[in-house]
C-alpha positions as semicolon CSV with decimal commas, in nm:
position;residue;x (nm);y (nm);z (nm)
1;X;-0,085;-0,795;0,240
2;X;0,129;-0,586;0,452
3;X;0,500;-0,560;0,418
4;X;0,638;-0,491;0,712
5;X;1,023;-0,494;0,681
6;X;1,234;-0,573;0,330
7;X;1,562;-0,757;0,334
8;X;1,803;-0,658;0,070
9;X;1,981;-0,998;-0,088
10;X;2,342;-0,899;-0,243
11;X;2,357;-1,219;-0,429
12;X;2,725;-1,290;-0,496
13;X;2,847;-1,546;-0,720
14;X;3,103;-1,821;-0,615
15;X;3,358;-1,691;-0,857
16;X;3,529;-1,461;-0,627
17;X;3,308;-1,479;-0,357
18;X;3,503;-1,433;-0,065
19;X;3,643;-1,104;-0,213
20;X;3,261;-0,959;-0,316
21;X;3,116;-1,035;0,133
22;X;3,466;-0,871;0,239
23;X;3,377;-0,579;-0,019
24;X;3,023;-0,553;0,115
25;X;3,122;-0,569;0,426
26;X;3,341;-0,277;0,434
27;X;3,094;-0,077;0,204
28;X;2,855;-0,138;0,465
29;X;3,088;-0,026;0,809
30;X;2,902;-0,377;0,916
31;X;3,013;-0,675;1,049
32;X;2,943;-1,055;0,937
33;X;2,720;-1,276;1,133
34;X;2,777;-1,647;1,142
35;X;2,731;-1,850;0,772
36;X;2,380;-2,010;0,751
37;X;2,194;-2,259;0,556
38;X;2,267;-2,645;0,394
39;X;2,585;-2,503;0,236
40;X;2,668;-2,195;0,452
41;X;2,571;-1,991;0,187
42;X;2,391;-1,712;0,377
43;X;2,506;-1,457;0,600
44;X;2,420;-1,118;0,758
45;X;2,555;-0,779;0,739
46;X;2,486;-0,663;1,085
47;X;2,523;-0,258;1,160
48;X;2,691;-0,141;1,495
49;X;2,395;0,010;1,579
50;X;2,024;-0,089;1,483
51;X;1,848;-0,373;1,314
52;X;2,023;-0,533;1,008
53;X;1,869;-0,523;0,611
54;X;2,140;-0,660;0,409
55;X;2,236;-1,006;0,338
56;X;2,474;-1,198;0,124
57;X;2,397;-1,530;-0,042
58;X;2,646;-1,753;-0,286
59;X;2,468;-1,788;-0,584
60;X;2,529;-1,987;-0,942
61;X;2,553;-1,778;-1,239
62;X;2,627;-1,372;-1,278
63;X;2,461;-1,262;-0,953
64;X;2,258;-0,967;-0,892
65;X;2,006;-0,876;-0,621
66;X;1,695;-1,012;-0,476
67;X;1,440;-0,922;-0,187
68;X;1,274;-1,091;0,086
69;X;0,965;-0,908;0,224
70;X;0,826;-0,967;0,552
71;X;0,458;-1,009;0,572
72;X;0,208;-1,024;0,854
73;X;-0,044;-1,273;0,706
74;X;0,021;-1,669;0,656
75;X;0,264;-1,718;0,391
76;X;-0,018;-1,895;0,184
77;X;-0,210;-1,616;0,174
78;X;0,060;-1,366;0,062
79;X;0,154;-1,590;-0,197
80;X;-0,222;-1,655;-0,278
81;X;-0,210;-1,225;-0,355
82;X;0,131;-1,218;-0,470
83;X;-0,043;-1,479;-0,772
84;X;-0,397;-1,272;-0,834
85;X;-0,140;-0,967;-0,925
86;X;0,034;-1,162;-1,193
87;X;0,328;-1,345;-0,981
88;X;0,432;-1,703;-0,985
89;X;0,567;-1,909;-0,731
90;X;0,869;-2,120;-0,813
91;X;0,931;-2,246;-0,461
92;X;0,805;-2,315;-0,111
93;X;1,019;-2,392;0,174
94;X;0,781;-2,340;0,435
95;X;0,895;-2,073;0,616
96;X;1,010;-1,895;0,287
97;X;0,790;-1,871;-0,006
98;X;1,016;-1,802;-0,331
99;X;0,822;-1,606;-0,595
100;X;0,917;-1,390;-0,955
101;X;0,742;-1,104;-1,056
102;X;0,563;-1,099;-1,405
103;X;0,897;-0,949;-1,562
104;X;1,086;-1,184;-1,392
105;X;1,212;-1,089;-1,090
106;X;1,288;-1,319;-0,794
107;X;1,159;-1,243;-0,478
108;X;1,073;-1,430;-0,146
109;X;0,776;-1,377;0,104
110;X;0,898;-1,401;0,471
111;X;0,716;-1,427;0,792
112;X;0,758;-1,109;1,004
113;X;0,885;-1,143;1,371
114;X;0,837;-0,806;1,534
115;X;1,065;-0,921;1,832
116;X;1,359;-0,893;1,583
117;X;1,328;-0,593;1,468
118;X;1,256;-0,372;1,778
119;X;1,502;-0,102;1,665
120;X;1,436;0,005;1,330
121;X;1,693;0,068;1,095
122;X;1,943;0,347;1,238
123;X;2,053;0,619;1,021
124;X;2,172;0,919;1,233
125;X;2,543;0,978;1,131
126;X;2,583;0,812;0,848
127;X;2,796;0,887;0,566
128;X;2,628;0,625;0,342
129;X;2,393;0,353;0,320
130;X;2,346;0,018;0,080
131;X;1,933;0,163;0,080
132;X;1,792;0,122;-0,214
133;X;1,672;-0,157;-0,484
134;X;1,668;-0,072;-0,830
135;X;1,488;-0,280;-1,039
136;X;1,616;-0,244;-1,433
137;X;1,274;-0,297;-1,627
138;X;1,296;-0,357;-2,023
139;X;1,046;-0,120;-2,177
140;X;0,743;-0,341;-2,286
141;X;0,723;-0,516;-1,899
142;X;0,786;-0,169;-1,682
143;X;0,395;-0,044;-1,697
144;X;0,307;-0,359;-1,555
145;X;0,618;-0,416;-1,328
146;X;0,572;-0,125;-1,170
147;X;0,196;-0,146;-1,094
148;X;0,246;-0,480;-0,956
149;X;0,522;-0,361;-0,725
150;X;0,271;-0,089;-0,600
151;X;-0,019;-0,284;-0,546
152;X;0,167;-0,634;-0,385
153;X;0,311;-0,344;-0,123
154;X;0,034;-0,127;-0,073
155;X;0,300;0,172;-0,153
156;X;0,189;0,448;-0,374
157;X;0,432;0,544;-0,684
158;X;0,578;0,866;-0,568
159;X;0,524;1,143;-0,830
160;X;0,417;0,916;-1,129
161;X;0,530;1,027;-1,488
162;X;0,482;0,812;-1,774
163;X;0,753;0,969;-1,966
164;X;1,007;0,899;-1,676
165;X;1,248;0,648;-1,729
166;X;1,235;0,645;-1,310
167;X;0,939;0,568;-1,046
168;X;0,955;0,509;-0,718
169;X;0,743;0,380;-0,433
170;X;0,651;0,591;-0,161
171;X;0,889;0,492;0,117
172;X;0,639;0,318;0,387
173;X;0,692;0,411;0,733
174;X;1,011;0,205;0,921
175;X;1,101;0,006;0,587
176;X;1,507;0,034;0,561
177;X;1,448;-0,037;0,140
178;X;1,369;0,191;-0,085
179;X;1,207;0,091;-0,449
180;X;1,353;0,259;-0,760
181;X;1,237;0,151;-1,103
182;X;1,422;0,195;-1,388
183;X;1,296;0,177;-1,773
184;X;1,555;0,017;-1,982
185;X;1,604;0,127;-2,361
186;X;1,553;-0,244;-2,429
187;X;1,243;-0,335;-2,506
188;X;1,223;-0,755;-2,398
189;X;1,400;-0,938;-2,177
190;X;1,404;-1,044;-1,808
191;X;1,399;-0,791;-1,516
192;X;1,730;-0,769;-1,307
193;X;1,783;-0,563;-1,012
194;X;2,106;-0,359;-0,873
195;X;2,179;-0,216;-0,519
196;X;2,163;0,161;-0,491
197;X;2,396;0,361;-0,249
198;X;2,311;0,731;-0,028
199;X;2,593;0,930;0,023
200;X;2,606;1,254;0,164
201;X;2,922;1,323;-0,001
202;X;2,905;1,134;-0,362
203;X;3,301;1,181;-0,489
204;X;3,441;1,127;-0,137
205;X;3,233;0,787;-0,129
206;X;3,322;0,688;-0,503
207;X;3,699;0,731;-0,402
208;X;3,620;0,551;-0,066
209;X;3,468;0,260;-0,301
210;X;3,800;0,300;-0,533
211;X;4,028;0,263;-0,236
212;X;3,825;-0,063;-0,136
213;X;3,879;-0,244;-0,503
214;X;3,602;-0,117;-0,666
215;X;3,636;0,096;-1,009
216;X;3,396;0,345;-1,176
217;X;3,222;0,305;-1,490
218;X;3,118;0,610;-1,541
219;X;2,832;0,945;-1,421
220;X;2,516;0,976;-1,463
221;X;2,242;1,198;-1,345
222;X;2,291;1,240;-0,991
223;X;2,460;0,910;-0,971
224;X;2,770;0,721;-1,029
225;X;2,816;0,331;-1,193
226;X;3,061;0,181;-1,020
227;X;3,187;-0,208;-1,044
228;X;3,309;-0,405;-0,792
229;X;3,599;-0,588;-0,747
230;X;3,427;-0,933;-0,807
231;X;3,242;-0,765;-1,129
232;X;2,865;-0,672;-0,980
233;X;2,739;-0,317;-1,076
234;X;2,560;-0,089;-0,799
235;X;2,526;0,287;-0,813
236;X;2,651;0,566;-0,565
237;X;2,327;0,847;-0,532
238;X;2,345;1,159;-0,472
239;X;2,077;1,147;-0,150
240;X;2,124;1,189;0,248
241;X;2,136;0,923;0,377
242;X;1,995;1,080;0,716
243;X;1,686;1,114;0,545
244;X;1,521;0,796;0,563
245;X;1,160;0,713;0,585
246;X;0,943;0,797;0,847
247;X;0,997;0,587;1,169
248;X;1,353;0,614;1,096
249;X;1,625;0,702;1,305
């Protein structure tokens, strides 16, 4: 299978809503595309310059994130390998095949159309970026998580250490998504996901966040908790945001 461009969902839920997309929004220095879907519960965060990655959705229940993948192969096929790694699918639409991983983790395979994305993701001059998916993984599922993340994508983990409590996934050429994975201290449960933040200047992009309704929760190691206004959790990272992956610009 080969992923050829990854949509980052910011799935807000109704409970303050309206407040989370205008938060998003501004994080972002983007602009909102028209609603979509049966109950206008989609919508794009479109850059000024470049192809867009981010997307908002109205959700039930606490929220979180979740990511679409666009594939070159038939949808039945991807699903077909999504499955022999350990997936299940819990929904086809047709043109969007919704899946969770084998910890749990929702995540829809997408048809790629190359004639939408025929500028990449831009990055020169930026002071931050919403560019990175962090998938929280309790203990006992985050040797298998992460091996099925690798192999569905194709992407080698970047450095492996099994005494990490982080891996990533080599960041394939033109993809504006990077893939962290975190080990949780707890050992069960259900893996969740949170949107990750580069800033070239952390604190000035904290207080930037604080001056648009958000409030911090506290440091950690070359990152910063933060929670916005509507209550979701995403972290600010310490990373250039100029330096994307290759085919980036």
């Amino acid at each position: 299978m080969s992923v050829r461009w990854v949509w980052l969902f910011l799935d807000l839920p109704e409970r303050d809503f309206d407040t989370a997309v205008e938060f998003w929004r501004q994080v972002g220095r983007t602009e909102l595309s028209a609603w979509r879907g049966e109950h206008r519960e989609f919508a794009t965060l479109l850059p000024t310059e470049g192809d867009p990655w981010l997307k908002v959705q109205r959700v039930g229940g606490e929220g979180g994130i979740h990511l679409d993948l666009d594939v070159d192969e038939p949808l039945p096929e991807a699903a077909e390998r999504a499955v022999s790694l350990g997936a299940t699918v819990v929904g086809d639409l047709g043109d969007v095949i919704v899946c969770r991983s084998p910890g749990g983790f929702v995540f829809c395979l997408t048809r790629w159309s190359p004639e939408h994305h025929a500028r990449g993701q831009v990055r020169a001059g930026a002071e931050s970026l919403v560019d990175q998916a962090c998938l929280d993984v309790p203990s006992s599922r985050y040797a298998a998580e992460l091996a099925f993340w690798s192999q569905l994508t194709g992407w080698a983990v970047d450095d492996p250490d099994p005494d990490d409590e982080f891996a990533r996934l080599a960041w394939a050429d033109g993809i504006p998504v990077r893939f962290l994975l975190q080990r949780l201290d707890e050992e069960e449960g259900t893996v969740r996901g949170h949107a990750d933040l580069s800033a070239v200047d952390p604190a000035a992009e904290v207080a930037r966040h604080r001056g648009l309704g958000a409030r911090e929760e506290g440091p950690g190691d070359g990152w910063t908790v933060m929670q916005g206004p509507a209550g979701h959790r995403y972290c600010v990272t310490e990373r250039d945001p100029r330096q994307g992956p290759p085919g980036a610009h």
